[in-house]
Amino acid sequence: MKRTQKPAPKKTLKTQKSRESAIRETQNVTAPVQTTLESRIVRVFFSSPFRGLEMEREELAKKYWPWLSSLCSKAGYEFVPVDLRWGITSEKMSNASTIEVCLREIDRSDLFVGFYGQRYGWNGLKDEHLQRNFDVASCKYSWVKNYRDRSVTEIEFLHGFINKPGMKPACFFFREKAYDEKMAKSGNIDEACKYKDEPKAIELLRSLKTKIKTMKDKCCDFVEDYPDPTSGAQYMFEAIKRYLEKTILAKPAEEKSDIEKESLLHEAYYLSRLGVGTKRLYVGGEANLKEVDRHVVSDLKGFSDKPLLVLGDAGFGKTALLANWIDRHKRKYPDDIIAYHFVGSAPNSTSEKDVLIRLVTQLTLGFDQTPNTSKTSSKTKDTTTTKATASPLIAERNEKLLKLRTCETYDIYRKLTDVLKKISESGKRAIIVIDSLNRMGPVHQTKQELYWLPTELPNGVALLVSTLTTDVARTKVWMEDRHWETLEVKPLGSEQKHTIIKEMLAMRGKELTPTQAKKIVQKEQTSNALYLEIFLQELCNFGDFQKFNGHLVSLLEANSTKELFVKKIRQLEEDFNPPKLKENTVGKVLCCILLSRFGLSDQEIKEITGIPDQLWSSIFFAMEDFFVIRRGLYNFAYEDLADAVREKYSKDEEIVRGYKITMVNYYTKKLDEFGQHNFLVGKIVDRIADELPPLLKQLGKKEKLKDTVSNLSVFRALFSRPDSLYDLINYLNFTHKYGRNISLMYVTSLDKHADVLRDKRKTDSDTFTVKDLLAMAYDIAEVVRESGHSGDAVGVLQWAIKLQKEMCGSEGIYEDSTLTDLYIGIIDKLAGLYCDLERFADSEELHKTCLGIKESLQGSDQNRKADIAISLNGLALVYQRLGKHDKAMEYYQKCLQIHREELSENHRLIGDTLNNIGSLLFGMDRFEEAINYLNSAVKVYEVCYFGIFHPDLAGSLNNLAICYRNLNEMDKAGSLLEKAYEMAVMAFGHRHPDVAERLINLGVYHQHLQQYDKALEMYNKALDICKESFGDSHLRTLLVMENIAGAYVTDGKHSQAHRFFKKAGEVLYKQGRMDASLPSLNDQMLHYYVNNDRKDDAVKLLDRLIDSSVAKPVYFITLEQLDTECKNYQQVQRPNNYTVEHAAERFPLDPDILEFIINVTSKCGNVERMLHVLKAGKYDCGACNQAFSQFLQHGYRREGMNILEYAIEISPYEWMTYYNLAMVHAGYGEYIIAITLLRKAIVVEPDVLVLRETLGKLLMATGDADTAKSELQVALKLAKGDQQNVDKIEDLLKKLG
């Protein structure tokens, strides 16, 4: 092979197939590119005979044209290879226009690439059709008539280079003769003819090559004798690439900031989407452009200040619409500030943070650079910088960008709203354009959709956004929640299709026959611009013009974009799968990308699949337009492509499983490389933590997944990122049924690391310290608790305390501030866990211990105040759980005051305290006050957990819902409960205790609405979770069972409630926790048992209830009633504490017990029992009189006297008791005793008529007339005004004379 490079001498390298560079730099190479719109297209004309050089063209089309297209696209240009293997229609052939078309295409090309084998090409003075071509071409290119004996290819060489060498950049490549001779000896005659020619043609070709060789110093590149088609294509690629690097890809003289570099990528992207063809024609979008204007330009008729959502299926032209609108608006309104972001157009462009940062920087720069003059002013601000000032300015901009990237998302969001407010107040107009939101990274299950986009825009600010019609989650937020207006991009019409086909092919110097074009236009799927674009690309890249019609028909068989992608994948397999390998390399690459969670990096793709660099590059460039790159990870830009990969490869489950195993092995090996004791490399293993656990979960490899998440490197990587934390919790709950196993797994792993610390001689590693290990233990305990296993988290913290004392000593803990903080944090968390476990005494003691430590340290460290508040909050929670509400409120308020003094207004701890106070007030039935605090907590959480459905936020919403439910505001309660439930599921999955709590509250809500089936559905789901998380006998499990029973009871289905009610009650009784049971449910079930002849169940229930703190008097009464109904009542022996007598002691002065015992004893005259109950129940004189009355009614007068005597004993100042007892004695003729009792009553109440009158009567009966007369005269005075009594007493006095 011979290759020339100036100023090096010529080398003959026939034996050494060297790839040395042979560039000739001329004025053409470095000539400036044009500045018109057309200059955004780089056209390269490829000239060679059709036959014999097909393989070079195929290699170029498959491997290198996509690569060159990618390079140009990044600079804002479109690479157009002009390859006239096909595209000259039969009409033009018949009209003899072939030569003219070729020469005209050369005229509008930027670079000429000529290559030859040993065949001269189409020539002949006797070829009438060819000579007609010369005639036609000579009308425009008169010089061609002097070369009628030459081949069409030489005419192209003459026009592209030889006639005016150096005027147009050109490069030439000649294949060595040995290759053609070898191919000419092929047994196939048709194939052999491609590589040899007639003697005269051979001489003309030799002359042409010699002529080129003599002018090689005017060439960009000249390669003589390349060995084979593969090498030739690569030489051509390298030459074209060097040309591009010298022209459009050349680095600008001035340095650019990172912001400017990113902006250039977005600009290049939108410029490349302006339209089709040389003129960048935007097809069929004028009406859409006007509709966009209506949402931006306020003085237009029908102006709307609502944001606009541009919708359409994939490939319908949403990006083209927005790109063209930006381009036109910038020219028409140059003073407007447009911040545009094309998702996926730059490396850092697919996360919400990426979008916010770019919008803030664009708007800020635009506002700063906009002149402070009226819009009609023609003056502009001078933004030029000298070299002396450029570097500091770039450094300053880079520093600002770096600061933005380290900010929390909420802080960037605030910066965005602030700059929009400034722009609005200045009277300027700002437009935000965000294209292809569907290409953004997947939204984590715990994140809200579109939380980062402002819900309200100031005056003069417009917002334009595009996404897929199928992007349901986001479109629902915009259309239903935010009430945006929409613009739907419609499919292409026939006329638009014709235009696109014509323009796209004309740009490559091609044309279809009317029949061919009609077939494409009539295909319904070509109404999708993406389908049509892919279709035309595949046509243009097809290499065999003789088989072109068959290829077109084959493409038309695709009835969807997905099917077209399937065909493209098949073509990739044909083009790039190495023939010597049985493995489907293309399939493996695409399938691994599909199976990944977030995509794969360049390095991962190459190492997982074993694909060589160049082969991967070829595949990538062939598919670049259909990939999106998120943070350096390649994924599919279109769901149709993902679906095509699934359809093509996922049918064979074994192959897919094999790919997953390959990926698992790759990431496992990477993890093993870090070693067992290097857990501080969290950032390095982020990718492993992202991809390996979900793959293991899909494969059902629980043991391997346990090993992976127990690796402290993986744990740290997952725990340190909010999104991944809940993934970790889900992995743990998937692999472990019981929390103790999770705890044991991590303690074992921690112990292994502790052994390294115990004996440093076993390792030279200083990668971690005891502080790191303690911090890790603290985090592990938090994860175990969040997984729903508070009890098992205790063991991890106790291990940490033990290790700290072992390694540091009791005093050493306080000698290092970091160790002190760790110790305090561990104690705080342990105290909190004790409270969760209802070990209130232990919790209070630990909190007080911790508070004492903090207060003792406060003198030397003023920052301890916030720590003190944490202990106060912990103690308040203990007191709240113990029912000491006033004390809890006191501590909460102290805590809140300190937090507000020490922390920012939206700090998480302030939200926690506000939520706790709201919860406390709710428990005190102070619902309106509770709502105020809970709403305040929600506001804090929405800021500190910006965009995240955090469990803390869900908890506050849940508490709010219950408050509203108690206030009977059911609509508010229902929506909040649903939201809280959804948040819990997003955070923890469907099997977490927090989710169970949300389900229970939803069940109560539906039960309140008498939606019993729905309530039972919620309760049963909660029951399954609680059984799985806590076991069958845990309090939470039992209370859910009572909820289920309660729902059945409310629905009148007591018999179905019985099973759940009985089991829960029996276990609660054994545990001594009947106080936790629902009182109303117990009463309802007791009533059901009693009234439905289920006495055994009633007695068992009463046994449980009476022997508990929830006992009521009615339970004792009912039990005795049931006992008396037994046939063997006399044999029923109850312990004393089950008797009504005991009930009287427990419930003094209870009216139900009094009524029951009076009724029972008065019927049989059992005065002893009556007196016992009256004494035990501390009943007053009124109760005794009530009992006496019943005894008297049932004929037990003498027994009743004992009750009255007891009444006088306990209350000697009640005249009625004396009177009643006197009347009983009088009835038995015991007048003297009766008179004595009445005189005692008169001492108590001397002015009671009945006492004086009765005493007078009894005295008359004993013959003491004088005394009787005296008493009756007193009675007469007392009866004054009561004529009936006056008459009666006067009659008595008359009898006395």
PDB file of N, CA and C in Angstrom, residues 1113-1179:
ATOM      1  N   PRO A1113     -69.897  -2.217  85.617  1.00  0.00           N
ATOM      2  CA  PRO A1113     -70.897  -2.837  86.501  1.00  0.00           C
ATOM      3  C   PRO A1113     -71.851  -3.768  85.769  1.00  0.00           C
ATOM      4  N   VAL A1114     -72.231  -3.365  84.559  1.00  0.00           N
ATOM      5  CA  VAL A1114     -73.196  -4.175  83.822  1.00  0.00           C
ATOM      6  C   VAL A1114     -72.660  -5.561  83.525  1.00  0.00           C
ATOM      7  N   TYR A1115     -71.312  -5.710  83.416  1.00  0.00           N
ATOM      8  CA  TYR A1115     -70.740  -7.027  83.145  1.00  0.00           C
ATOM      9  C   TYR A1115     -70.997  -7.973  84.330  1.00  0.00           C
ATOM     10  N   PHE A1116     -70.846  -7.483  85.561  1.00  0.00           N
ATOM     11  CA  PHE A1116     -71.088  -8.303  86.746  1.00  0.00           C
ATOM     12  C   PHE A1116     -72.563  -8.669  86.840  1.00  0.00           C
ATOM     13  N   ILE A1117     -73.400  -7.693  86.560  1.00  0.00           N
ATOM     14  CA  ILE A1117     -74.840  -7.936  86.624  1.00  0.00           C
ATOM     15  C   ILE A1117     -75.252  -8.991  85.607  1.00  0.00           C
ATOM     16  N   THR A1118     -74.734  -8.826  84.369  1.00  0.00           N
ATOM     17  CA  THR A1118     -75.088  -9.767  83.299  1.00  0.00           C
ATOM     18  C   THR A1118     -74.599 -11.164  83.631  1.00  0.00           C
ATOM     19  N   LEU A1119     -73.384 -11.259  84.197  1.00  0.00           N
ATOM     20  CA  LEU A1119     -72.851 -12.575  84.541  1.00  0.00           C
ATOM     21  C   LEU A1119     -73.755 -13.268  85.565  1.00  0.00           C
ATOM     22  N   GLU A1120     -74.216 -12.537  86.585  1.00  0.00           N
ATOM     23  CA  GLU A1120     -75.101 -13.149  87.576  1.00  0.00           C
ATOM     24  C   GLU A1120     -76.431 -13.533  86.956  1.00  0.00           C
ATOM     25  N   GLN A1121     -76.910 -12.690  86.062  1.00  0.00           N
ATOM     26  CA  GLN A1121     -78.167 -13.021  85.392  1.00  0.00           C
ATOM     27  C   GLN A1121     -78.042 -14.306  84.595  1.00  0.00           C
ATOM     28  N   LEU A1122     -76.907 -14.462  83.894  1.00  0.00           N
ATOM     29  CA  LEU A1122     -76.690 -15.682  83.114  1.00  0.00           C
ATOM     30  C   LEU A1122     -76.549 -16.885  84.025  1.00  0.00           C
ATOM     31  N   ASP A1123     -75.871 -16.676  85.166  1.00  0.00           N
ATOM     32  CA  ASP A1123     -75.710 -17.791  86.114  1.00  0.00           C
ATOM     33  C   ASP A1123     -77.058 -18.249  86.665  1.00  0.00           C
ATOM     34  N   THR A1124     -77.919 -17.298  86.961  1.00  0.00           N
ATOM     35  CA  THR A1124     -79.222 -17.662  87.538  1.00  0.00           C
ATOM     36  C   THR A1124     -80.088 -18.413  86.546  1.00  0.00           C
ATOM     37  N   GLU A1125     -79.803 -18.226  85.258  1.00  0.00           N
ATOM     38  CA  GLU A1125     -80.574 -18.932  84.238  1.00  0.00           C
ATOM     39  C   GLU A1125     -80.116 -20.371  84.051  1.00  0.00           C
ATOM     40  N   CYS A1126     -78.977 -20.704  84.633  1.00  0.00           N
ATOM     41  CA  CYS A1126     -78.462 -22.071  84.512  1.00  0.00           C
ATOM     42  C   CYS A1126     -79.311 -23.006  85.372  1.00  0.00           C
ATOM     43  N   LYS A1127     -79.499 -24.212  84.906  1.00  0.00           N
ATOM     44  CA  LYS A1127     -80.256 -25.211  85.669  1.00  0.00           C
ATOM     45  C   LYS A1127     -79.558 -25.515  86.985  1.00  0.00           C
ATOM     46  N   ASN A1128     -78.247 -25.495  86.948  1.00  0.00           N
ATOM     47  CA  ASN A1128     -77.473 -25.819  88.141  1.00  0.00           C
ATOM     48  C   ASN A1128     -76.951 -24.551  88.803  1.00  0.00           C
ATOM     49  N   TYR A1129     -77.833 -23.579  88.905  1.00  0.00           N
ATOM     50  CA  TYR A1129     -77.422 -22.272  89.417  1.00  0.00           C
ATOM     51  C   TYR A1129     -76.777 -22.381  90.802  1.00  0.00           C
ATOM     52  N   GLN A1130     -77.338 -23.266  91.605  1.00  0.00           N
ATOM     53  CA  GLN A1130     -76.833 -23.377  92.966  1.00  0.00           C
ATOM     54  C   GLN A1130     -75.391 -23.887  92.991  1.00  0.00           C
ATOM     55  N   GLN A1131     -75.007 -24.583  91.922  1.00  0.00           N
ATOM     56  CA  GLN A1131     -73.649 -25.136  91.877  1.00  0.00           C
ATOM     57  C   GLN A1131     -72.630 -24.174  91.271  1.00  0.00           C
ATOM     58  N   VAL A1132     -73.130 -23.074  90.707  1.00  0.00           N
ATOM     59  CA  VAL A1132     -72.224 -22.104  90.100  1.00  0.00           C
ATOM     60  C   VAL A1132     -71.509 -21.344  91.201  1.00  0.00           C
ATOM     61  N   GLN A1133     -70.240 -21.474  91.242  1.00  0.00           N
ATOM     62  CA  GLN A1133     -69.444 -20.798  92.250  1.00  0.00           C
ATOM     63  C   GLN A1133     -68.470 -19.850  91.575  1.00  0.00           C
ATOM     64  N   ARG A1134     -68.681 -18.564  91.779  1.00  0.00           N
ATOM     65  CA  ARG A1134     -67.793 -17.561  91.190  1.00  0.00           C
ATOM     66  C   ARG A1134     -66.849 -17.033  92.258  1.00  0.00           C
ATOM     67  N   PRO A1135     -65.622 -16.752  91.869  1.00  0.00           N
ATOM     68  CA  PRO A1135     -64.744 -16.067  92.819  1.00  0.00           C
ATOM     69  C   PRO A1135     -65.367 -14.730  93.218  1.00  0.00           C
ATOM     70  N   ASN A1136     -64.991 -14.267  94.389  1.00  0.00           N
ATOM     71  CA  ASN A1136     -65.584 -13.037  94.909  1.00  0.00           C
ATOM     72  C   ASN A1136     -65.436 -11.862  93.956  1.00  0.00           C
ATOM     73  N   ASN A1137     -64.293 -11.819  93.269  1.00  0.00           N
ATOM     74  CA  ASN A1137     -64.070 -10.657  92.401  1.00  0.00           C
ATOM     75  C   ASN A1137     -64.912 -10.687  91.127  1.00  0.00           C
ATOM     76  N   TYR A1138     -65.740 -11.721  90.965  1.00  0.00           N
ATOM     77  CA  TYR A1138     -66.656 -11.784  89.832  1.00  0.00           C
ATOM     78  C   TYR A1138     -68.095 -11.488  90.262  1.00  0.00           C
ATOM     79  N   THR A1139     -68.303 -11.200  91.567  1.00  0.00           N
ATOM     80  CA  THR A1139     -69.656 -11.017  92.087  1.00  0.00           C
ATOM     81  C   THR A1139     -70.091  -9.568  92.008  1.00  0.00           C
ATOM     82  N   VAL A1140     -71.418  -9.411  92.132  1.00  0.00           N
ATOM     83  CA  VAL A1140     -71.972  -8.068  92.149  1.00  0.00           C
ATOM     84  C   VAL A1140     -71.502  -7.327  93.403  1.00  0.00           C
ATOM     85  N   GLU A1141     -71.337  -8.073  94.488  1.00  0.00           N
ATOM     86  CA  GLU A1141     -70.840  -7.448  95.714  1.00  0.00           C
ATOM     87  C   GLU A1141     -69.475  -6.810  95.471  1.00  0.00           C
ATOM     88  N   HIS A1142     -68.640  -7.538  94.750  1.00  0.00           N
ATOM     89  CA  HIS A1142     -67.312  -6.976  94.429  1.00  0.00           C
ATOM     90  C   HIS A1142     -67.450  -5.788  93.482  1.00  0.00           C
ATOM     91  N   ALA A1143     -68.404  -5.877  92.567  1.00  0.00           N
ATOM     92  CA  ALA A1143     -68.646  -4.769  91.639  1.00  0.00           C
ATOM     93  C   ALA A1143     -69.031  -3.516  92.411  1.00  0.00           C
ATOM     94  N   ALA A1144     -69.807  -3.715  93.495  1.00  0.00           N
ATOM     95  CA  ALA A1144     -70.200  -2.560  94.300  1.00  0.00           C
ATOM     96  C   ALA A1144     -68.983  -1.892  94.926  1.00  0.00           C
ATOM     97  N   GLU A1145     -68.022  -2.685  95.304  1.00  0.00           N
ATOM     98  CA  GLU A1145     -66.783  -2.122  95.863  1.00  0.00           C
ATOM     99  C   GLU A1145     -65.990  -1.388  94.793  1.00  0.00           C
ATOM    100  N   ARG A1146     -65.937  -1.957  93.550  1.00  0.00           N
ATOM    101  CA  ARG A1146     -65.160  -1.347  92.465  1.00  0.00           C
ATOM    102  C   ARG A1146     -65.834  -0.099  91.911  1.00  0.00           C
ATOM    103  N   PHE A1147     -67.147  -0.108  91.969  1.00  0.00           N
ATOM    104  CA  PHE A1147     -67.886   1.007  91.366  1.00  0.00           C
ATOM    105  C   PHE A1147     -68.863   1.591  92.402  1.00  0.00           C
ATOM    106  N   PRO A1148     -68.369   2.258  93.425  1.00  0.00           N
ATOM    107  CA  PRO A1148     -69.240   2.796  94.488  1.00  0.00           C
ATOM    108  C   PRO A1148     -70.326   3.695  93.914  1.00  0.00           C
ATOM    109  N   LEU A1149     -71.509   3.611  94.588  1.00  0.00           N
ATOM    110  CA  LEU A1149     -72.647   4.462  94.262  1.00  0.00           C
ATOM    111  C   LEU A1149     -73.205   4.221  92.859  1.00  0.00           C
ATOM    112  N   ASP A1150     -72.814   3.105  92.210  1.00  0.00           N
ATOM    113  CA  ASP A1150     -73.314   2.849  90.860  1.00  0.00           C
ATOM    114  C   ASP A1150     -74.812   2.551  90.906  1.00  0.00           C
ATOM    115  N   PRO A1151     -75.620   3.266  90.158  1.00  0.00           N
ATOM    116  CA  PRO A1151     -77.085   3.076  90.218  1.00  0.00           C
ATOM    117  C   PRO A1151     -77.544   1.744  89.643  1.00  0.00           C
ATOM    118  N   ASP A1152     -76.812   1.217  88.625  1.00  0.00           N
ATOM    119  CA  ASP A1152     -77.225  -0.058  88.015  1.00  0.00           C
ATOM    120  C   ASP A1152     -77.073  -1.201  89.011  1.00  0.00           C
ATOM    121  N   ILE A1153     -75.978  -1.196  89.742  1.00  0.00           N
ATOM    122  CA  ILE A1153     -75.780  -2.250  90.748  1.00  0.00           C
ATOM    123  C   ILE A1153     -76.861  -2.148  91.822  1.00  0.00           C
ATOM    124  N   LEU A1154     -77.152  -0.921  92.280  1.00  0.00           N
ATOM    125  CA  LEU A1154     -78.175  -0.728  93.300  1.00  0.00           C
ATOM    126  C   LEU A1154     -79.531  -1.248  92.827  1.00  0.00           C
ATOM    127  N   GLU A1155     -79.888  -0.870  91.633  1.00  0.00           N
ATOM    128  CA  GLU A1155     -81.188  -1.290  91.105  1.00  0.00           C
ATOM    129  C   GLU A1155     -81.268  -2.801  91.002  1.00  0.00           C
ATOM    130  N   PHE A1156     -80.155  -3.402  90.477  1.00  0.00           N
ATOM    131  CA  PHE A1156     -80.151  -4.857  90.316  1.00  0.00           C
ATOM    132  C   PHE A1156     -80.257  -5.569  91.665  1.00  0.00           C
ATOM    133  N   ILE A1157     -79.472  -5.134  92.647  1.00  0.00           N
ATOM    134  CA  ILE A1157     -79.427  -5.866  93.920  1.00  0.00           C
ATOM    135  C   ILE A1157     -80.720  -5.674  94.712  1.00  0.00           C
ATOM    136  N   ILE A1158     -81.344  -4.474  94.620  1.00  0.00           N
ATOM    137  CA  ILE A1158     -82.643  -4.250  95.266  1.00  0.00           C
ATOM    138  C   ILE A1158     -83.675  -5.191  94.681  1.00  0.00           C
ATOM    139  N   ASN A1159     -83.648  -5.294  93.351  1.00  0.00           N
ATOM    140  CA  ASN A1159     -84.623  -6.140  92.666  1.00  0.00           C
ATOM    141  C   ASN A1159     -84.455  -7.605  93.060  1.00  0.00           C
ATOM    142  N   VAL A1160     -83.191  -8.064  93.164  1.00  0.00           N
ATOM    143  CA  VAL A1160     -82.931  -9.469  93.489  1.00  0.00           C
ATOM    144  C   VAL A1160     -83.254  -9.768  94.961  1.00  0.00           C
ATOM    145  N   THR A1161     -82.773  -8.924  95.868  1.00  0.00           N
ATOM    146  CA  THR A1161     -82.915  -9.227  97.302  1.00  0.00           C
ATOM    147  C   THR A1161     -84.315  -8.935  97.846  1.00  0.00           C
ATOM    148  N   SER A1162     -84.988  -7.951  97.304  1.00  0.00           N
ATOM    149  CA  SER A1162     -86.313  -7.596  97.828  1.00  0.00           C
ATOM    150  C   SER A1162     -87.346  -8.668  97.528  1.00  0.00           C
ATOM    151  N   LYS A1163     -87.121  -9.407  96.470  1.00  0.00           N
ATOM    152  CA  LYS A1163     -88.078 -10.446  96.111  1.00  0.00           C
ATOM    153  C   LYS A1163     -88.011 -11.645  97.051  1.00  0.00           C
ATOM    154  N   CYS A1164     -86.852 -11.823  97.636  1.00  0.00           N
ATOM    155  CA  CYS A1164     -86.688 -12.979  98.531  1.00  0.00           C
ATOM    156  C   CYS A1164     -86.403 -12.555  99.973  1.00  0.00           C
ATOM    157  N   GLY A1165     -86.369 -11.257 100.221  1.00  0.00           N
ATOM    158  CA  GLY A1165     -86.156 -10.760 101.572  1.00  0.00           C
ATOM    159  C   GLY A1165     -84.744 -10.947 102.079  1.00  0.00           C
ATOM    160  N   ASN A1166     -83.774 -11.067 101.173  1.00  0.00           N
ATOM    161  CA  ASN A1166     -82.372 -11.290 101.553  1.00  0.00           C
ATOM    162  C   ASN A1166     -81.750  -9.970 102.002  1.00  0.00           C
ATOM    163  N   VAL A1167     -82.100  -9.580 103.216  1.00  0.00           N
ATOM    164  CA  VAL A1167     -81.637  -8.294 103.725  1.00  0.00           C
ATOM    165  C   VAL A1167     -80.145  -8.302 104.014  1.00  0.00           C
ATOM    166  N   GLU A1168     -79.590  -9.447 104.334  1.00  0.00           N
ATOM    167  CA  GLU A1168     -78.148  -9.503 104.610  1.00  0.00           C
ATOM    168  C   GLU A1168     -77.350  -9.104 103.367  1.00  0.00           C
ATOM    169  N   ARG A1169     -77.762  -9.668 102.220  1.00  0.00           N
ATOM    170  CA  ARG A1169     -77.037  -9.331 100.978  1.00  0.00           C
ATOM    171  C   ARG A1169     -77.255  -7.871 100.599  1.00  0.00           C
ATOM    172  N   MET A1170     -78.479  -7.420 100.851  1.00  0.00           N
ATOM    173  CA  MET A1170     -78.773  -6.031 100.528  1.00  0.00           C
ATOM    174  C   MET A1170     -77.917  -5.090 101.360  1.00  0.00           C
ATOM    175  N   LEU A1171     -77.841  -5.388 102.641  1.00  0.00           N
ATOM    176  CA  LEU A1171     -77.033  -4.553 103.529  1.00  0.00           C
ATOM    177  C   LEU A1171     -75.551  -4.618 103.146  1.00  0.00           C
ATOM    178  N   HIS A1172     -75.109  -5.811 102.716  1.00  0.00           N
ATOM    179  CA  HIS A1172     -73.702  -5.968 102.309  1.00  0.00           C
ATOM    180  C   HIS A1172     -73.376  -5.068 101.114  1.00  0.00           C
ATOM    181  N   VAL A1173     -74.256  -5.054 100.155  1.00  0.00           N
ATOM    182  CA  VAL A1173     -74.028  -4.242  98.952  1.00  0.00           C
ATOM    183  C   VAL A1173     -74.111  -2.759  99.286  1.00  0.00           C
ATOM    184  N   LEU A1174     -75.093  -2.403 100.140  1.00  0.00           N
ATOM    185  CA  LEU A1174     -75.204  -0.991 100.506  1.00  0.00           C
ATOM    186  C   LEU A1174     -73.944  -0.499 101.210  1.00  0.00           C
ATOM    187  N   LYS A1175     -73.399  -1.357 102.035  1.00  0.00           N
ATOM    188  CA  LYS A1175     -72.185  -0.979 102.754  1.00  0.00           C
ATOM    189  C   LYS A1175     -70.981  -0.962 101.807  1.00  0.00           C
ATOM    190  N   ALA A1176     -70.872  -2.025 100.961  1.00  0.00           N
ATOM    191  CA  ALA A1176     -69.727  -2.119 100.045  1.00  0.00           C
ATOM    192  C   ALA A1176     -69.742  -0.979  99.041  1.00  0.00           C
ATOM    193  N   GLY A1177     -70.929  -0.618  98.566  1.00  0.00           N
ATOM    194  CA  GLY A1177     -71.036   0.415  97.547  1.00  0.00           C
ATOM    195  C   GLY A1177     -71.115   1.820  98.081  1.00  0.00           C
ATOM    196  N   LYS A1178     -71.055   1.920  99.428  1.00  0.00           N
ATOM    197  CA  LYS A1178     -71.068   3.240 100.066  1.00  0.00           C
ATOM    198  C   LYS A1178     -72.279   4.066  99.622  1.00  0.00           C
ATOM    199  N   TYR A1179     -73.404   3.363  99.591  1.00  0.00           N
ATOM    200  CA  TYR A1179     -74.636   4.040  99.176  1.00  0.00           C
ATOM    201  C   TYR A1179     -75.165   4.901 100.316  1.00  0.00           C
TER     202      TYR A1179
END
